[in-house]
Coordinates of C-alpha atoms in Angstrom, one line a residue:
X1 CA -16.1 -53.6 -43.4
X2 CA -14.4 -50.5 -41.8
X3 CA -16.4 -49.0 -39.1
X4 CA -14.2 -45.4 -39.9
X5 CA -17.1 -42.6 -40.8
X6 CA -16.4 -40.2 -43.5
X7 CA -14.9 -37.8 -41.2
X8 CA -12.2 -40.3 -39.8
X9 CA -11.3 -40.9 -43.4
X10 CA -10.5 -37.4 -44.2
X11 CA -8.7 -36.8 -41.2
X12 CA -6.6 -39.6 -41.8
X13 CA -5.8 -38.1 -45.2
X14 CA -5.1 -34.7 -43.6
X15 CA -2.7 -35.2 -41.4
X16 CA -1.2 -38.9 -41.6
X17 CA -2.8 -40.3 -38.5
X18 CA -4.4 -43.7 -38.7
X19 CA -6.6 -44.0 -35.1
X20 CA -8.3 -47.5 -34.4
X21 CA -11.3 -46.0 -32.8
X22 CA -12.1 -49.4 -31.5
X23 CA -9.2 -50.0 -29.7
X24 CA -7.6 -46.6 -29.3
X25 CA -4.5 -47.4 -30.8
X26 CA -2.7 -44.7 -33.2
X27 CA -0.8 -46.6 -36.0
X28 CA 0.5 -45.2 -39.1
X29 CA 2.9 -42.2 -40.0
X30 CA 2.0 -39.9 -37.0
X31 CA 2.4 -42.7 -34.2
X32 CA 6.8 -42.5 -35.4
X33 CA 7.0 -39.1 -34.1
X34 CA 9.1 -38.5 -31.0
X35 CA 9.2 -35.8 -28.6
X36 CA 11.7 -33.2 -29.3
X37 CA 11.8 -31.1 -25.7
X38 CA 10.7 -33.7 -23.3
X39 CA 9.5 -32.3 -20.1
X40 CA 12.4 -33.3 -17.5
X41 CA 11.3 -35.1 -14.3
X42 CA 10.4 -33.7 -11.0
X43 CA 12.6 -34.7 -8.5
X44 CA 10.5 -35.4 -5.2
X45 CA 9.7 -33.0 -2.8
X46 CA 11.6 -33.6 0.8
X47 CA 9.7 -34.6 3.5
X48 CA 9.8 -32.2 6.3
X49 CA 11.5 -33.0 9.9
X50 CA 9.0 -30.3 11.2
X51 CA 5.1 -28.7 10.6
X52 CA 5.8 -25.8 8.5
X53 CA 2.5 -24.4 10.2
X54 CA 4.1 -24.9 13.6
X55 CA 7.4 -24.0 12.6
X56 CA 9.3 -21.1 15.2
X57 CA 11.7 -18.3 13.7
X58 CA 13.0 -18.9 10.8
X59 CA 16.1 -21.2 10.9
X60 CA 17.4 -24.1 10.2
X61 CA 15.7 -26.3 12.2
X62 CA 12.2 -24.1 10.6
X63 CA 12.9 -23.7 6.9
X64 CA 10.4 -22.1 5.8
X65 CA 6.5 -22.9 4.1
X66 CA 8.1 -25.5 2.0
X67 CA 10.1 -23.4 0.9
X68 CA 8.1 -20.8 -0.6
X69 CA 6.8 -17.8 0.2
X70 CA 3.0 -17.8 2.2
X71 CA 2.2 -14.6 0.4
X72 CA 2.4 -13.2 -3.1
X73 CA 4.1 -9.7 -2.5
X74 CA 3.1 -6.8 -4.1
X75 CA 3.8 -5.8 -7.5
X76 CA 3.8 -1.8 -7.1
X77 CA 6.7 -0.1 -8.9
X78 CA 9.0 3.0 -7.4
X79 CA 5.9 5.3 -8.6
X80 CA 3.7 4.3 -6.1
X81 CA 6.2 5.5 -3.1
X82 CA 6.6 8.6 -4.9
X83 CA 2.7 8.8 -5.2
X84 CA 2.1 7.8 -1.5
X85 CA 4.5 11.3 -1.0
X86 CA 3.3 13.5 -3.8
X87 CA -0.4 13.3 -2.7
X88 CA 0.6 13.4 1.1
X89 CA 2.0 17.1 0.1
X90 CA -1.1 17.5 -2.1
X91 CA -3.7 17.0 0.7
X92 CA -1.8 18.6 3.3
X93 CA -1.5 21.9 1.1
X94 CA -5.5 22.3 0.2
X95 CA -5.8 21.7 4.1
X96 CA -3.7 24.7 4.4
X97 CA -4.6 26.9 1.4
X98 CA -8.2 26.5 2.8
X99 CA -7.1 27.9 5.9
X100 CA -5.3 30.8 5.2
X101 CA -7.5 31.7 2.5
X102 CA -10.2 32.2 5.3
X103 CA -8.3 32.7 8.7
X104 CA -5.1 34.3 7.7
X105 CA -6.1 37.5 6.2
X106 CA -5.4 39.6 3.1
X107 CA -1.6 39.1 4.1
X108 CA -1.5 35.6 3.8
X109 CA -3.5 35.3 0.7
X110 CA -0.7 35.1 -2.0
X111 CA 0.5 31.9 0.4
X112 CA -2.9 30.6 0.2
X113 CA -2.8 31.2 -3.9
X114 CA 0.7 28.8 -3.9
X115 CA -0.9 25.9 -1.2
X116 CA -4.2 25.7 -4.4
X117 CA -1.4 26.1 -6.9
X118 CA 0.9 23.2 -5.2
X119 CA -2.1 21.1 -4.2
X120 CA -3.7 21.3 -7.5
X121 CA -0.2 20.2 -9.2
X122 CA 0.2 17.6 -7.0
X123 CA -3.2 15.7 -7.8
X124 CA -2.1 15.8 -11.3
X125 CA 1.5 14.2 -11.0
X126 CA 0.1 11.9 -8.4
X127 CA -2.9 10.7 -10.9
X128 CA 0.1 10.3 -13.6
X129 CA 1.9 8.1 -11.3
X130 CA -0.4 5.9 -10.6
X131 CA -1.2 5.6 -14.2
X132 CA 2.2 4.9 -14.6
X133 CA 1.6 2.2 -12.4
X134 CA -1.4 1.1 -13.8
X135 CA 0.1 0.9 -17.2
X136 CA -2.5 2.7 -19.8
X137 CA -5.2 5.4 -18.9
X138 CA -7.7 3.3 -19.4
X139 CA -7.3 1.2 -16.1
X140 CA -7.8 4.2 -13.7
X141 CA -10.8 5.5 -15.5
X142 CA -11.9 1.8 -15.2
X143 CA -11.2 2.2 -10.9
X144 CA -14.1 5.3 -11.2
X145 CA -16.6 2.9 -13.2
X146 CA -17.0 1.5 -8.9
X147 CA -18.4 3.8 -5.9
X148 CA -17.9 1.3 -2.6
X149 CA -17.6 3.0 0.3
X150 CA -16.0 -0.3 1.9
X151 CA -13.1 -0.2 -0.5
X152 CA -10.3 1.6 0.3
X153 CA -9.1 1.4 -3.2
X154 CA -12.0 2.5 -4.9
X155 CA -12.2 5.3 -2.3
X156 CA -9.0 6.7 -3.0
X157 CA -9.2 6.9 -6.4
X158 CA -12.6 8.8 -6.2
X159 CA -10.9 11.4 -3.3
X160 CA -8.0 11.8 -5.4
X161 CA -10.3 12.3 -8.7
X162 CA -12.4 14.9 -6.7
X163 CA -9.4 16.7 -5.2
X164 CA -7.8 17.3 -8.8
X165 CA -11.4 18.6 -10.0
X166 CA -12.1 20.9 -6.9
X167 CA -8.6 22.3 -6.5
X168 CA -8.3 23.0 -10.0
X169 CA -11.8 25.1 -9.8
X170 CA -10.3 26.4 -6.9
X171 CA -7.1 27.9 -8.2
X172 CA -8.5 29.3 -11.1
X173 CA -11.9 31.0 -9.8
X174 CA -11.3 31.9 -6.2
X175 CA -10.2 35.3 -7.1
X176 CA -13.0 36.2 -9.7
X177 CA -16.2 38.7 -8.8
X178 CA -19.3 37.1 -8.1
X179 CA -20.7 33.4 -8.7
X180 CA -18.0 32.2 -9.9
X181 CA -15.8 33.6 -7.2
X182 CA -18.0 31.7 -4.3
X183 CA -17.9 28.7 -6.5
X184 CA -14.5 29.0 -6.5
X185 CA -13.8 29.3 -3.1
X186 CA -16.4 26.5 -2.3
X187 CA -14.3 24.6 -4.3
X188 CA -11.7 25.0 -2.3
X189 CA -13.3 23.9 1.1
X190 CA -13.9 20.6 -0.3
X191 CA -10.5 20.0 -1.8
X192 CA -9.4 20.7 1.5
X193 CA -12.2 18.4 3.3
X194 CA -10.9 15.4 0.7
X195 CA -7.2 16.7 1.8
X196 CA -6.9 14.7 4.9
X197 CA -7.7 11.3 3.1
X198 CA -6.1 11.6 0.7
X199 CA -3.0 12.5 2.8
X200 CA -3.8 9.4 5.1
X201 CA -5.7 6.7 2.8
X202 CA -2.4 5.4 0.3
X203 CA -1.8 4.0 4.5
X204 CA -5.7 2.7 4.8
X205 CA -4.9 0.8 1.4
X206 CA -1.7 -0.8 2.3
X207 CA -3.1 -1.9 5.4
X208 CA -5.6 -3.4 4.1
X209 CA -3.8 -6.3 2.5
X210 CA -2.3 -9.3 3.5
X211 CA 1.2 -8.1 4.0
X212 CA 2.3 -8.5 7.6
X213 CA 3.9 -5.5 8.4
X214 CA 1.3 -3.3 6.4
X215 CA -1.3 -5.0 8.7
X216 CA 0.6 -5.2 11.6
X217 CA 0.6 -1.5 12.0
X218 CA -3.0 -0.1 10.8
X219 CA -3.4 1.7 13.8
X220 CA -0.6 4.0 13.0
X221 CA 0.8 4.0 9.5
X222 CA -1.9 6.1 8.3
X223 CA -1.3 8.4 11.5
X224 CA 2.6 9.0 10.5
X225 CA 1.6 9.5 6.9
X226 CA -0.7 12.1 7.2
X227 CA 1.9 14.2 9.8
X228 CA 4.8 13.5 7.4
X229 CA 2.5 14.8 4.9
X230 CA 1.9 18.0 6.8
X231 CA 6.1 18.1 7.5
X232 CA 6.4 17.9 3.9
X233 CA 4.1 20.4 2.7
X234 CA 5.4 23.0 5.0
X235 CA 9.0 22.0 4.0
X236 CA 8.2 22.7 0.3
X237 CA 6.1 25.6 0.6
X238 CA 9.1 27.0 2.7
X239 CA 12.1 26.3 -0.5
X240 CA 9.5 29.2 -2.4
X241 CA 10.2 32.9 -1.8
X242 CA 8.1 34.2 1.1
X243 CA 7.4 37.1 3.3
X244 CA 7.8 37.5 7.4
X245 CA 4.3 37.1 8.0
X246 CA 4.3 33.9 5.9
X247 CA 7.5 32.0 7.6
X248 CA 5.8 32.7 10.8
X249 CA 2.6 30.6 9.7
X250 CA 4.9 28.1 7.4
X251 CA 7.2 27.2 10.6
X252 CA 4.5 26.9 13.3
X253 CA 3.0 24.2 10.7
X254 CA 6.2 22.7 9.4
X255 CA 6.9 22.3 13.1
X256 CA 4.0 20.6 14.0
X257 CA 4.1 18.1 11.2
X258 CA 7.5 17.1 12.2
X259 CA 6.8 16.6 16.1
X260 CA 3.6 14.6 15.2
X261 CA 5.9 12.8 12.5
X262 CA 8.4 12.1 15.3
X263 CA 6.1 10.6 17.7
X264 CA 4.0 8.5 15.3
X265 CA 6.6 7.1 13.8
X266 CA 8.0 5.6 17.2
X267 CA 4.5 4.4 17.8
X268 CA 4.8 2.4 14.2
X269 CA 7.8 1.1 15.5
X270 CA 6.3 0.1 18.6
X271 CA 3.6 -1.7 16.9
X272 CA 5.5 -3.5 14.2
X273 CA 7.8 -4.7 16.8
X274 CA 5.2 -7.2 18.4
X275 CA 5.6 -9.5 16.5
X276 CA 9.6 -10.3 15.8
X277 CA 9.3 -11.4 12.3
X278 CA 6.8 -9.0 11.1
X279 CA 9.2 -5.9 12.8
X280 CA 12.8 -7.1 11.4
X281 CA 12.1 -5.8 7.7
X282 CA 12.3 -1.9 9.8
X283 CA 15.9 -3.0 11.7
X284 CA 17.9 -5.2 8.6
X285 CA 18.3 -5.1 5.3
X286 CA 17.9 -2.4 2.5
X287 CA 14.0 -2.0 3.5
X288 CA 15.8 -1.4 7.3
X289 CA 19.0 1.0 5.9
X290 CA 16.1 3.3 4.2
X291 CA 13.9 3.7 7.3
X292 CA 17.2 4.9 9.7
X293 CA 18.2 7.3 6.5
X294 CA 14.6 8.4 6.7
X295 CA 14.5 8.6 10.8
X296 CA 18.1 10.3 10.6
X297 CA 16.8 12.8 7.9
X298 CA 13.6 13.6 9.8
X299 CA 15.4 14.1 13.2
X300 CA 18.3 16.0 11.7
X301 CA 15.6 18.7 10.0
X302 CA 13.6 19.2 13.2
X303 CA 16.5 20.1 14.8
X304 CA 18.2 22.6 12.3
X305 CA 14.2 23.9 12.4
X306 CA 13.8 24.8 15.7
X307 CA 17.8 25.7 17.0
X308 CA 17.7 29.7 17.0
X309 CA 19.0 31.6 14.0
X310 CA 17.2 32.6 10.7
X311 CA 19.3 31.7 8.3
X312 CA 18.3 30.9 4.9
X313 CA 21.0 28.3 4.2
X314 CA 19.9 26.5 7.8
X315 CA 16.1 26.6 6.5
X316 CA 16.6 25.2 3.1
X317 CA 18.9 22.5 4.5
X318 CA 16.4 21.9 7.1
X319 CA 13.5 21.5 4.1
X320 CA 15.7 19.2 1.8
X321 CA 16.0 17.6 4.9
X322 CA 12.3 16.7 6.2
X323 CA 11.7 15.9 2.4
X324 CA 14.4 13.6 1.8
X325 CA 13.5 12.0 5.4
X326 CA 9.8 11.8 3.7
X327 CA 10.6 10.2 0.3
X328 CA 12.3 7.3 2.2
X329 CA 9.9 6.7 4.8
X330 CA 7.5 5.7 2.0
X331 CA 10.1 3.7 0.0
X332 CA 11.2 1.7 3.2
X333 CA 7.9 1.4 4.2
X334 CA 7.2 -0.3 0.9
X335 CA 10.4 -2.3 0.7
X336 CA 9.8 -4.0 4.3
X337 CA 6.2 -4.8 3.3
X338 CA 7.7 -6.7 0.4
X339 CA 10.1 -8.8 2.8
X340 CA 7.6 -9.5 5.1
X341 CA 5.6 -11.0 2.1
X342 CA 8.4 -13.0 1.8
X343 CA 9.3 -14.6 4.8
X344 CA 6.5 -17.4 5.7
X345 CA 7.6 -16.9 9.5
X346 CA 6.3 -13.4 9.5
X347 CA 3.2 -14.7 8.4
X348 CA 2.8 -17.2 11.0
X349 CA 3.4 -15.6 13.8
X350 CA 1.3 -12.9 13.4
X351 CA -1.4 -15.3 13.4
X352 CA -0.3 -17.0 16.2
X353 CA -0.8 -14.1 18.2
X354 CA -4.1 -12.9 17.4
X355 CA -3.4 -10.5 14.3
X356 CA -5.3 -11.3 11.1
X357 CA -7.2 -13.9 11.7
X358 CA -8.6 -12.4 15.0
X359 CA -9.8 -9.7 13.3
X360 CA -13.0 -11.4 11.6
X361 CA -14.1 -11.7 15.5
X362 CA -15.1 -7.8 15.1
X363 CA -16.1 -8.4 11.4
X364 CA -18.7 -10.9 10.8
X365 CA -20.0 -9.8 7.7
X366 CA -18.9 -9.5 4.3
X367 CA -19.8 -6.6 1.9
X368 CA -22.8 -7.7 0.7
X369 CA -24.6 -8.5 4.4
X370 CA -23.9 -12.4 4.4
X371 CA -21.8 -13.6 7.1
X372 CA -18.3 -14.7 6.9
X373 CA -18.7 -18.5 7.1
X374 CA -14.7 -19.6 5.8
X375 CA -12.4 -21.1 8.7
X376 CA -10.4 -18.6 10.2
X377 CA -9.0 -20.0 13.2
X378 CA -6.4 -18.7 15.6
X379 CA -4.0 -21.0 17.0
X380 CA -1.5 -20.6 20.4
X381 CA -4.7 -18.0 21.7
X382 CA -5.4 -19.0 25.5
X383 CA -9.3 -17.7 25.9
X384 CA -11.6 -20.3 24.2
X385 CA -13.5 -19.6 20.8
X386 CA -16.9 -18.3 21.3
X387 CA -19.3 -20.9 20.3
X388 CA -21.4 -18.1 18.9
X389 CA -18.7 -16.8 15.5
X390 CA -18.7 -18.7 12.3
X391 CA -15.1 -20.3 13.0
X392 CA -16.2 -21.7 16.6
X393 CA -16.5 -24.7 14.9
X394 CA -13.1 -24.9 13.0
X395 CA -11.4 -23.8 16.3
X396 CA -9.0 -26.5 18.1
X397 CA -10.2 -27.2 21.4
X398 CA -7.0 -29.5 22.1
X399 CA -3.9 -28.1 23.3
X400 CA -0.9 -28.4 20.9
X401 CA 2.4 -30.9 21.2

């Protein structure tokens, strides 16, 4: 007698299988069929002559991290570039609005009137290209659902959310009578108090990832962003029609943003340069051809800026200038991040010298107040662990072949 329940019975019917359950054989019509697309088969994996872990520069004789990539690069699209600028100029303007509107007397208050106007249109192209990015609405209104102060992301989008509210309120009460006039103009004094990060924090974000070059230079990206921002803004406010009293104010702050944006963008260079693989994406390549355009744009506008002579052609060239110089700092910027995700050598040395992994030596704890307890260690460092940090214990005491 068949030990086959019911159920086996009917799904033998069904569909033309005939399992021995006992010996866990299939028979009948279904154990005929043959595999259409087999899957091919994987040809082994080379053994490597050398450690990729302790592999040099990359080259022959050190390929690479079996050759793939250490890090997954970033997925951002050209619109978040273009939103790194466009809120740069949008911060940078509500710093100045705020400023003229209250230092600059009655003179100066039609400029004040365009730096709310331009401010408040730049949080609202900035929020659309990030939803761009994003791909519906619903994912940025999803970003607001989260207030944590340790998140640079979640930060951002709540400054830039608050600076599109307030400068809006600003622009369109800070000339009416009464209440609503003060509200106005309060308005205004924040979105000019959440102008400076949100000219500087699209740099805190970036540098807050895993990318080598983004986190190579933390110290100084978001320093060059927020002057280029301030070159920027001054640049575009200066392509509008203006009076005297206004191109004094607009040059003495165009000015200024460029020579800061001169100096800290050498100091970027210096910093990315440390390490060799983690600088090269800023001297080769595409990524490296868009950061000299952007060096050679910047340069060339300071200089047709502060030459003598008034003439309108010189300023406007001298505007497109700085802004084109701008637009490609961000995009190389971008593009050399991506390389160095790339190339597993960048990643390695970097940690060989102290960067990244080091850094959970001033950062014990993680967001929610328990320590950090995953092996971090830092290898090729001379000074001996400190038997005191989580990673003591993972650290290699004997010196390396």
């Amino acid at each position: 007698m068949s030990d086959d329940t019911l159920l086996d019975r009917l799904q033998q019917k069904a569909d033309g299988r005939n399992i021995d359950t006992r010996a866990g054989i299939l028979e009948g019509e279904g154990s005929l069929q043959e595999v259409k697309d087999p899957e091919p088969q994987r040809q082994a994996m080379d053994v490597l002559s050398t450690r990729p872990s302790r592999s040099g520069p990359d080259s022959a004789e050190a390929p690479s991290y079996y050759g793939m990539p250490v890090l997954k690069e970033p997925t951002w699209i050209w619109t978040v570039p273009a939103y790194f600028y466009v809120g740069g100029v949008a911060g940078a303007s509500s710093v100045l609005g705020v400023a003229l509107e209250h230092l600059g007397g009655w003179r100066l208050q039609r400029l004040a009137g365009r730096c709310h106007a331009v401010a408040t249109a730049g949080d609202i192209v900035s929020a659309g290209l990030l939803i761009y990015d994003l791909g519906r609405p619903s994912r940025f209104l999803n970003m607001l659902r989260v207030f944590r102060p340790t998140s640079p992301m979640s930060m951002g989008s709540w400054v830039l959310s608050g600076s599109g509210a307030v400068n809006t309120a600003a622009l369109v009460l800070r000339r009416m009578p009464g209440a609503l006039g003060v509200m106005g103009r309060a308005a205004g004094m924040v979105g000019a108090a959440l102008g400076l990060p949100l000219a500087g924090y699209t740099a805190v974000l970036v540098c807050n990832t895993a990318v080598p070059l983004w986190q190579q230079v933390g110290r100084t990206l978001p320093l060059f962003f927020m002057a280029s921002a301030a070159a920027s803004a001054g640049s575009l406010l200066s392509l509008f029609p203006h009076t005297e009293a206004e191109e004094r104010v607009l040059r003495r702050f165009r000015i200024a943003g460029k020579v800061a944006e001169l100096f800290t963008r050498e100091a970027v260079e210096l910093e990315a340069r440390q390490v060799v693989e983690v600088g090269r994406p800023l001297r080769t390549g595409a990524s490296g051809a868009l950061w000299a355009l952007s060096r050679t744009c910047s340069m060339a506008g300071l200089v047709m800026d502060v030459l003598p002579g008034r003439a309108r052609w010189k300023q406007v060239a001298a505007d497109v200038l700085t802004t084109v110089g701008a637009v490609a700092a961000r995009y190389a910027i971008m593009q050399a991040g991506k390389r160095s995700a790339r190339n597993p050598q960048a990643t390695f040395q970097g940690q060989r010298q102290g960067l990244g992994a080091a850094q959970v030596e001033g950062n014990t704890e993680a967001s929610d107040g328990k320590p950090l307890s995953f092996p971090l260690p830092v290898l090729g460092r001379g000074a001996a662990p400190r038997k005191d940090m989580p990673y003591a214990r993972f650290m290699v005491t004997r010196p390396e072949p």
